[in-house]
Short mmCIF file of C-alpha atoms in Angstrom, two decimals:
data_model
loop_
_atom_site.label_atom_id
_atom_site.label_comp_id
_atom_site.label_asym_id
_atom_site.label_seq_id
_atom_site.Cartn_x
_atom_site.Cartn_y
_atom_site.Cartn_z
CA UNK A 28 379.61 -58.34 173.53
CA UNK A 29 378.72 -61.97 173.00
CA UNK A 30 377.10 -62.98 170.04
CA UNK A 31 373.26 -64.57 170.73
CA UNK A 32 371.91 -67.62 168.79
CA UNK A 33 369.78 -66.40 166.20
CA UNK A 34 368.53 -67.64 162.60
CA UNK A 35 372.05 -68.29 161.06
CA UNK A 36 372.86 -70.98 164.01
CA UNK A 37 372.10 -73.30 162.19
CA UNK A 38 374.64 -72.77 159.77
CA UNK A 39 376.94 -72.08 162.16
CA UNK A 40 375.83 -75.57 163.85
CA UNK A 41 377.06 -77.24 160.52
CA UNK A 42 380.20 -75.14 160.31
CA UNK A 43 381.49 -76.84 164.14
CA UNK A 44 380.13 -80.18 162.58
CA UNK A 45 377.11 -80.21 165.63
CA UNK A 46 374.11 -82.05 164.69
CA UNK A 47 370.74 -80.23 165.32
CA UNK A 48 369.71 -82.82 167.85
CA UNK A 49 372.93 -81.68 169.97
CA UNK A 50 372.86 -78.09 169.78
CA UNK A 51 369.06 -78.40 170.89
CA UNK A 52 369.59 -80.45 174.07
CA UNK A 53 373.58 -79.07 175.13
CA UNK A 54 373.37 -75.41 174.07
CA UNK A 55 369.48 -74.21 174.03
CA UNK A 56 370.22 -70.55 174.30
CA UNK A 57 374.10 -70.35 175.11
CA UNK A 58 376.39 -67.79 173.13
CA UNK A 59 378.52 -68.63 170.55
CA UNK A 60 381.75 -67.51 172.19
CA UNK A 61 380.53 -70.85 174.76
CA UNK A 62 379.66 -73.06 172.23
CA UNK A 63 383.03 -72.88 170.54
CA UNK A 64 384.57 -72.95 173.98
CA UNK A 65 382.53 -75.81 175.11
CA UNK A 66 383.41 -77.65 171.64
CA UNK A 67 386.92 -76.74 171.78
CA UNK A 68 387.65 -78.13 175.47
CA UNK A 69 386.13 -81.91 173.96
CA UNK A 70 388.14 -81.81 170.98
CA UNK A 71 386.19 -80.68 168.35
CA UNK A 72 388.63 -79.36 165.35
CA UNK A 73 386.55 -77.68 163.82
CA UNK A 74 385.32 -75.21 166.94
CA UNK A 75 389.21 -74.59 167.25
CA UNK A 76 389.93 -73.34 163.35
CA UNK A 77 386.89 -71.39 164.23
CA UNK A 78 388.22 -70.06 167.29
CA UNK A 79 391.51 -68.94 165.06
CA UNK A 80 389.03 -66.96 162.81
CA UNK A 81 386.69 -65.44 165.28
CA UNK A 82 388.91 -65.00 168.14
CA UNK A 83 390.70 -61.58 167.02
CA UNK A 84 391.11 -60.40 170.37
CA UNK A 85 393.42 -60.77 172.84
CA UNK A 86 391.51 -61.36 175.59
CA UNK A 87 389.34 -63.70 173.79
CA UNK A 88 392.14 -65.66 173.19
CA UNK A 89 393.03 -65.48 176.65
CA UNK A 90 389.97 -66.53 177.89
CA UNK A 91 389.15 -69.25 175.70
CA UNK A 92 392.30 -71.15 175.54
CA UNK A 93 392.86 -70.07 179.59
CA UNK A 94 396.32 -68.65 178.83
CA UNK A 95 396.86 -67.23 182.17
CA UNK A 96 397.52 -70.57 183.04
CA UNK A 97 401.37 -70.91 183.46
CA UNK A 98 401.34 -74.31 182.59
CA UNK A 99 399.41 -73.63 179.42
CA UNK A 100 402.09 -71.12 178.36
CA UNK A 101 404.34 -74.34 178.95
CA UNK A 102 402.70 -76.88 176.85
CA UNK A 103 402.40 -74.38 173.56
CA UNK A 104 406.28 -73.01 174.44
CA UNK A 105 407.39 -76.36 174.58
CA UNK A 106 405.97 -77.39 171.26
CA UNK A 107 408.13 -74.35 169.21
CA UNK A 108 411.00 -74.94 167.88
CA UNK A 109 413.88 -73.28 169.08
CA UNK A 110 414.04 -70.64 166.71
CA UNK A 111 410.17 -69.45 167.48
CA UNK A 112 410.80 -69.82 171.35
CA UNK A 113 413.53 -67.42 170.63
CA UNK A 114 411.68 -64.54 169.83
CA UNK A 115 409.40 -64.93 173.08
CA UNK A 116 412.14 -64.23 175.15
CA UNK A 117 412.60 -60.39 174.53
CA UNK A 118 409.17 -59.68 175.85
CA UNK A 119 410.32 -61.26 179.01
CA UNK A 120 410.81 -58.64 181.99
CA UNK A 121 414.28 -58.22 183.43
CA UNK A 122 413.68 -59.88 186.89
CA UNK A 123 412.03 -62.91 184.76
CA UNK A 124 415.35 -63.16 182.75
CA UNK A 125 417.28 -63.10 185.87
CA UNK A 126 415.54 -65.60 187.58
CA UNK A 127 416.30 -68.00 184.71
CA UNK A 128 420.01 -67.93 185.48
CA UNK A 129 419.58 -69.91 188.21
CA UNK A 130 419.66 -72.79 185.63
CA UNK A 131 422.84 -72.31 185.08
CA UNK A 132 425.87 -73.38 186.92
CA UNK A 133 428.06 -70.80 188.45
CA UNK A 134 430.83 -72.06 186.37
CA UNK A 135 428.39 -71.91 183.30
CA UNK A 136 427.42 -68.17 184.11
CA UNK A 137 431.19 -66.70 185.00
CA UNK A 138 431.90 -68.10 181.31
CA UNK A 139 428.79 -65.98 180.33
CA UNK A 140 430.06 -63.01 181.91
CA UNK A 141 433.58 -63.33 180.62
CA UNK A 142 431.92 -62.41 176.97
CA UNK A 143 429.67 -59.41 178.35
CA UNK A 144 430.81 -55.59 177.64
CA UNK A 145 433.31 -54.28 180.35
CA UNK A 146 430.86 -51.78 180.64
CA UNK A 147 427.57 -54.15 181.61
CA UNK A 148 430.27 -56.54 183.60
CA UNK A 149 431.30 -53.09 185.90
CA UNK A 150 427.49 -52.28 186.42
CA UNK A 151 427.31 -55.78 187.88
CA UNK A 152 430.06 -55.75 190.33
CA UNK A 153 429.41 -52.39 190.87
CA UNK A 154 426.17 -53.55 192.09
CA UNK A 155 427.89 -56.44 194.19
CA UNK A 156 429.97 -54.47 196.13
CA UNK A 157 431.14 -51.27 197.48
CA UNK A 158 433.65 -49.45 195.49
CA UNK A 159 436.22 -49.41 198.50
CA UNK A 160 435.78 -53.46 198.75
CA UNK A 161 436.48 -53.62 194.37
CA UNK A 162 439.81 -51.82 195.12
CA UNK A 163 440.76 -53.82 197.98
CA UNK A 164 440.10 -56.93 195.35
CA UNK A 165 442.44 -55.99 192.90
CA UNK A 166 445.60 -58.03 192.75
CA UNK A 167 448.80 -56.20 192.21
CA UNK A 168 449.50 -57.38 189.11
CA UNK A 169 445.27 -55.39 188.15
CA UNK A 170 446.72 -52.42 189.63
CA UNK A 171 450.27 -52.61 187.62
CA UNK A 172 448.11 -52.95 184.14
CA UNK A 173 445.91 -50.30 185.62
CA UNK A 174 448.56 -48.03 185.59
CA UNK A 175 450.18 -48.56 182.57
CA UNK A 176 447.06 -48.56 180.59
CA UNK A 177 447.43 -45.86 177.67
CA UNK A 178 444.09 -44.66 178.22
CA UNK A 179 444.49 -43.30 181.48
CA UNK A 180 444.54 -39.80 181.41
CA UNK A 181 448.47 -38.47 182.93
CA UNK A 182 446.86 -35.48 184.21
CA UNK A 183 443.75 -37.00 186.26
CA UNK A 184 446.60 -39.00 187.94
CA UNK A 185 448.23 -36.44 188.90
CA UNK A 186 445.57 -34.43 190.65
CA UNK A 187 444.75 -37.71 192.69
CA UNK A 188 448.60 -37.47 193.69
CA UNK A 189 448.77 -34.10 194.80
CA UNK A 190 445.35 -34.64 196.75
CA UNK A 191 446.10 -38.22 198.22
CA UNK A 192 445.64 -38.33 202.34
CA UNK A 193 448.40 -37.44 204.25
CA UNK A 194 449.22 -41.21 205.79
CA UNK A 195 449.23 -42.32 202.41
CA UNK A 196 451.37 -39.21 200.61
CA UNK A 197 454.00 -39.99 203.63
CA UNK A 198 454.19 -43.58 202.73
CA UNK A 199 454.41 -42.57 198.56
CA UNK A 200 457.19 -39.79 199.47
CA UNK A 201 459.62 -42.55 201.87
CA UNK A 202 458.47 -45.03 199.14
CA UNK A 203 459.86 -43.10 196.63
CA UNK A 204 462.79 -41.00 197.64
CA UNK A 205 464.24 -43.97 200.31
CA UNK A 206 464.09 -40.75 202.52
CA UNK A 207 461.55 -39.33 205.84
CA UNK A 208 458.87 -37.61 204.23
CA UNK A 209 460.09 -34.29 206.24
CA UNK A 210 463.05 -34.35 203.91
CA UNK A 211 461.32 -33.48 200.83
CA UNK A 212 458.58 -31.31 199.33
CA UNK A 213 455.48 -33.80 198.12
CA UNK A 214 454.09 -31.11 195.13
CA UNK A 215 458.17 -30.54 194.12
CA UNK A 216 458.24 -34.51 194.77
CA UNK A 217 455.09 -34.94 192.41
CA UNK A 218 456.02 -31.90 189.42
CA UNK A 219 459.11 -33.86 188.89
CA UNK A 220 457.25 -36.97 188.13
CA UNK A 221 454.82 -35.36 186.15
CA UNK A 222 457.58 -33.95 183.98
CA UNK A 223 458.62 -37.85 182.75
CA UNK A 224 458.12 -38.64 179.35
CA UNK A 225 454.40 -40.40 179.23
CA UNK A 226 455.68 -44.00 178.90
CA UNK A 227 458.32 -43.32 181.78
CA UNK A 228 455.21 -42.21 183.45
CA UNK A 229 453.12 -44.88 182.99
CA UNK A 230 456.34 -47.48 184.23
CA UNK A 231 457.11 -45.79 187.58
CA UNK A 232 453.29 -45.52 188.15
CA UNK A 233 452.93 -49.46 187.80
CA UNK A 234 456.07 -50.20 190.20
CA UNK A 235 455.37 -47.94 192.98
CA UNK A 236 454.00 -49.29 196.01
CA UNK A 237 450.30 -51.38 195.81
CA UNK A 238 448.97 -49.48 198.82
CA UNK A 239 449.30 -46.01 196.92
CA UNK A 240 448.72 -47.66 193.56
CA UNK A 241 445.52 -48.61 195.59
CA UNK A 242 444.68 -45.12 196.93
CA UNK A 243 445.32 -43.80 193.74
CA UNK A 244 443.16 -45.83 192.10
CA UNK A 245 440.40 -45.49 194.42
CA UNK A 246 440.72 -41.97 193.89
CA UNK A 247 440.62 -42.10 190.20
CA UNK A 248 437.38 -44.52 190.50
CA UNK A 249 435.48 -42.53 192.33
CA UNK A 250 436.15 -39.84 190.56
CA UNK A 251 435.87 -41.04 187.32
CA UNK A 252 433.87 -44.21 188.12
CA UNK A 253 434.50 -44.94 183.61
CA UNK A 254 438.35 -45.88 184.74
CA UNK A 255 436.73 -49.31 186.20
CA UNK A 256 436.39 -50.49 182.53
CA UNK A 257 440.10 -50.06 182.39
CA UNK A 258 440.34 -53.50 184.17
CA UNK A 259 439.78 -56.78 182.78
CA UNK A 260 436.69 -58.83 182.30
CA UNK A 261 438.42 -61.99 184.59
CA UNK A 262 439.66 -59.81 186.61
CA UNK A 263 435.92 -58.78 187.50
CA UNK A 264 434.79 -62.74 187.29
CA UNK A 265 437.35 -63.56 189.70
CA UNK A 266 435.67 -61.26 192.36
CA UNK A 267 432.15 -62.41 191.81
CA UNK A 268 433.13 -66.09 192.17
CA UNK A 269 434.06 -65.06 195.46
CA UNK A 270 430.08 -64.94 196.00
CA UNK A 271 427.59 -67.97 196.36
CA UNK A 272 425.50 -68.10 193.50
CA UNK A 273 422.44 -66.60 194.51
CA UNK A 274 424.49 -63.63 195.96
CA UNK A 275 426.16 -63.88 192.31
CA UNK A 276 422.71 -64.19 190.49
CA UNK A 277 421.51 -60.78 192.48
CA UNK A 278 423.41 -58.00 190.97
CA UNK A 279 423.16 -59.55 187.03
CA UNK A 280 419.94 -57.27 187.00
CA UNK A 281 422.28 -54.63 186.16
CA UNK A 282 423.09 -56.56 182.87
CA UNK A 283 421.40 -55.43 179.79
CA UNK A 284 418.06 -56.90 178.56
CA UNK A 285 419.85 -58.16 175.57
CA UNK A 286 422.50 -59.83 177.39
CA UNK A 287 420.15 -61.22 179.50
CA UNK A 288 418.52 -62.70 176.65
CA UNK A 289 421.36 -63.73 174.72
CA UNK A 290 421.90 -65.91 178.12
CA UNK A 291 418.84 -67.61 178.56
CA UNK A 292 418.77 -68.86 174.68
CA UNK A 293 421.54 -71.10 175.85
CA UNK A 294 419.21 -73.25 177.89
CA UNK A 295 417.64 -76.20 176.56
CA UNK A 296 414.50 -75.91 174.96
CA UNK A 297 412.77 -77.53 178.12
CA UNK A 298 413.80 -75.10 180.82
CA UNK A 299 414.16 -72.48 178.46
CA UNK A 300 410.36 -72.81 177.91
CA UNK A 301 409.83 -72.47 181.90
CA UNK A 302 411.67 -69.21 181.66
CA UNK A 303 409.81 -68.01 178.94
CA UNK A 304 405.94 -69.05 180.13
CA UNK A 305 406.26 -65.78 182.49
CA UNK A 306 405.58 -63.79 179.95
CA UNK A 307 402.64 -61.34 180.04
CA UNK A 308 399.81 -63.29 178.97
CA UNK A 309 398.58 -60.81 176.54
CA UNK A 310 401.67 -60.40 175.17
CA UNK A 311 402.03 -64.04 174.74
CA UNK A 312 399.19 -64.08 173.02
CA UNK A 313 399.19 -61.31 170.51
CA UNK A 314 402.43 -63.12 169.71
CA UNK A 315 400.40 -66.89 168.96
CA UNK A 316 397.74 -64.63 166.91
CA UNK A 317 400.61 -62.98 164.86
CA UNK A 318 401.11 -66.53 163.09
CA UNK A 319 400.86 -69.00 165.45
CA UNK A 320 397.71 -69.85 166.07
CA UNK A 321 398.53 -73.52 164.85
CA UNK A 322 400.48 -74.59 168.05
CA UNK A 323 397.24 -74.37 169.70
CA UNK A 324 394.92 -76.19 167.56
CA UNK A 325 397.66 -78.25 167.72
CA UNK A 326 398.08 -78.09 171.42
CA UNK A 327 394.39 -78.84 171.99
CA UNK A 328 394.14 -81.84 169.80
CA UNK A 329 396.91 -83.83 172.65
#
């Protein structure tokens, strides 16, 4: 509740520096909290260091310095250094964090994304396109690598062998053998592969042919959709340049907030301060109480 004017006005007259004659004919019977916002919005110094000590609040804050204003956010972002902007940034939303990539150039943002996790970088694409589409993508020498990769699992291969369609198992049998599929028996075809030594494994997996490499790994993926972060970061890069940038910008929602964060910091301090004024205003403003109360006296004195 609003504080009324009562006997100790007049000290609190003297306090804002407001003569007797003034307080009579501008504020008669008006509250304190809109004397020191009248006082505040000419100028007057001393209403503002007031403000900072009377205004505990939030929404007093708020109200009084009209911080749901975007553009007031602006001004007092602006004004922090870069280090204090900084720390406004993790109470940003993830939407808000995305938006601010568009800032960037695409070229900027792929050489962003080439120093994410595999993990976050998979959620992304993931995101971008169907799985069937991310196979397709992957260039033979992606699916070679795949394949010799020591952490895929011999035996998970295997089962995708023994279970692949039958166009495709007719192609891997002729592919293999230099024979008609009719000739030989695929599971007596695929136990005598399994039987190779694990690095004589992993060599005639990478050199078979790219269309059962590529069923086999589609297999794998959907299985065990973890085997994605068995590929390389530019390898994933390479398909999302394929995309205009907004179409590009879209699925980085998947990225983590702190990744997202990590991003924006690498805008200058005037568009990083756009970003940043979408804040939730009380946020922002439990923040400016918590030790920063000076950027808007200061902020109120332009």
């Amino acid at each position: 509740m609003s504080l009324v004017i009562d006997a100790n006005m007049k000290l609190f007259a003297e306090r804002m520096h407001i003569s007797s004659s003034r307080m009579i004919r501008d504020y008669g019977l008006a509250t304190v909290d809109e004397i020191i916002e009248a006082e505040a919005e000419r100028g007057n110094t001393h209403a503002v260091k007031h403000a900072r000590e009377y205004y505990h609040s939030p929404e007093k804050l708020i109200k009084l310095f009209e911080l749901t204003d975007v553009e007031n956010k602006f001004v007092l972002l602006h004004k922090m250094d870069d280090k204090t902007r900084m720390k406004v940034l993790p109470m940003l939303g993830q939407d808000d964090l995305r938006m601010g990539l568009y800032f960037f150039t695409q070229e900027k943002l792929l050489a962003m994304l080439m120093e994410v996790d595999i993990e976050e970088l998979v959620n992304v694409v993931r995101e971008a396109f169907p799985l069937e589409q991310i196979v397709m993508m992957f260039t033979e020498d992606d699916l070679s690598n795949f394949f010799l990769n020591d952490k895929l699992e011999k035996y998970d291969v295997v089962e995708q062998l023994k279970c692949m369609p039958p166009d495709a198992m007719k192609k891997f049998i002729e592919g293999v053998t230099g024979m008609p599929s009719d000739k030989t028996n695929p599971l007596e075809l695929i136990q005598s592969i399994e039987q190779l030594p694990d690095d004589k494994f992993r060599k005639f997996m990478a050199s078979i042919d790219p269309d059962t490499q590529r069923q086999v790994t589609f297999q794998l993926t959907k299985t065990n959709p973890d085997y994605l972060t068995l590929f390389e970061n530019q390898t994933y890069c390479n398909m999302l340049n394929t995309l205009m940038k907004p179409d590009m910008i879209k699925p980085m929602i998947m990225l983590n907030h702190d990744s997202l964060v990590n991003m924006i910091s690498e805008l200058p301090g005037d568009l990083m301060s756009i970003v940043a004024a979408q804040v939730d205003t009380r946020d922002f403003a439990k923040f400016l109480q918590k030790g920063h109360m000076d950027l808007i006296e200061e902020a109120w004195m332009i």
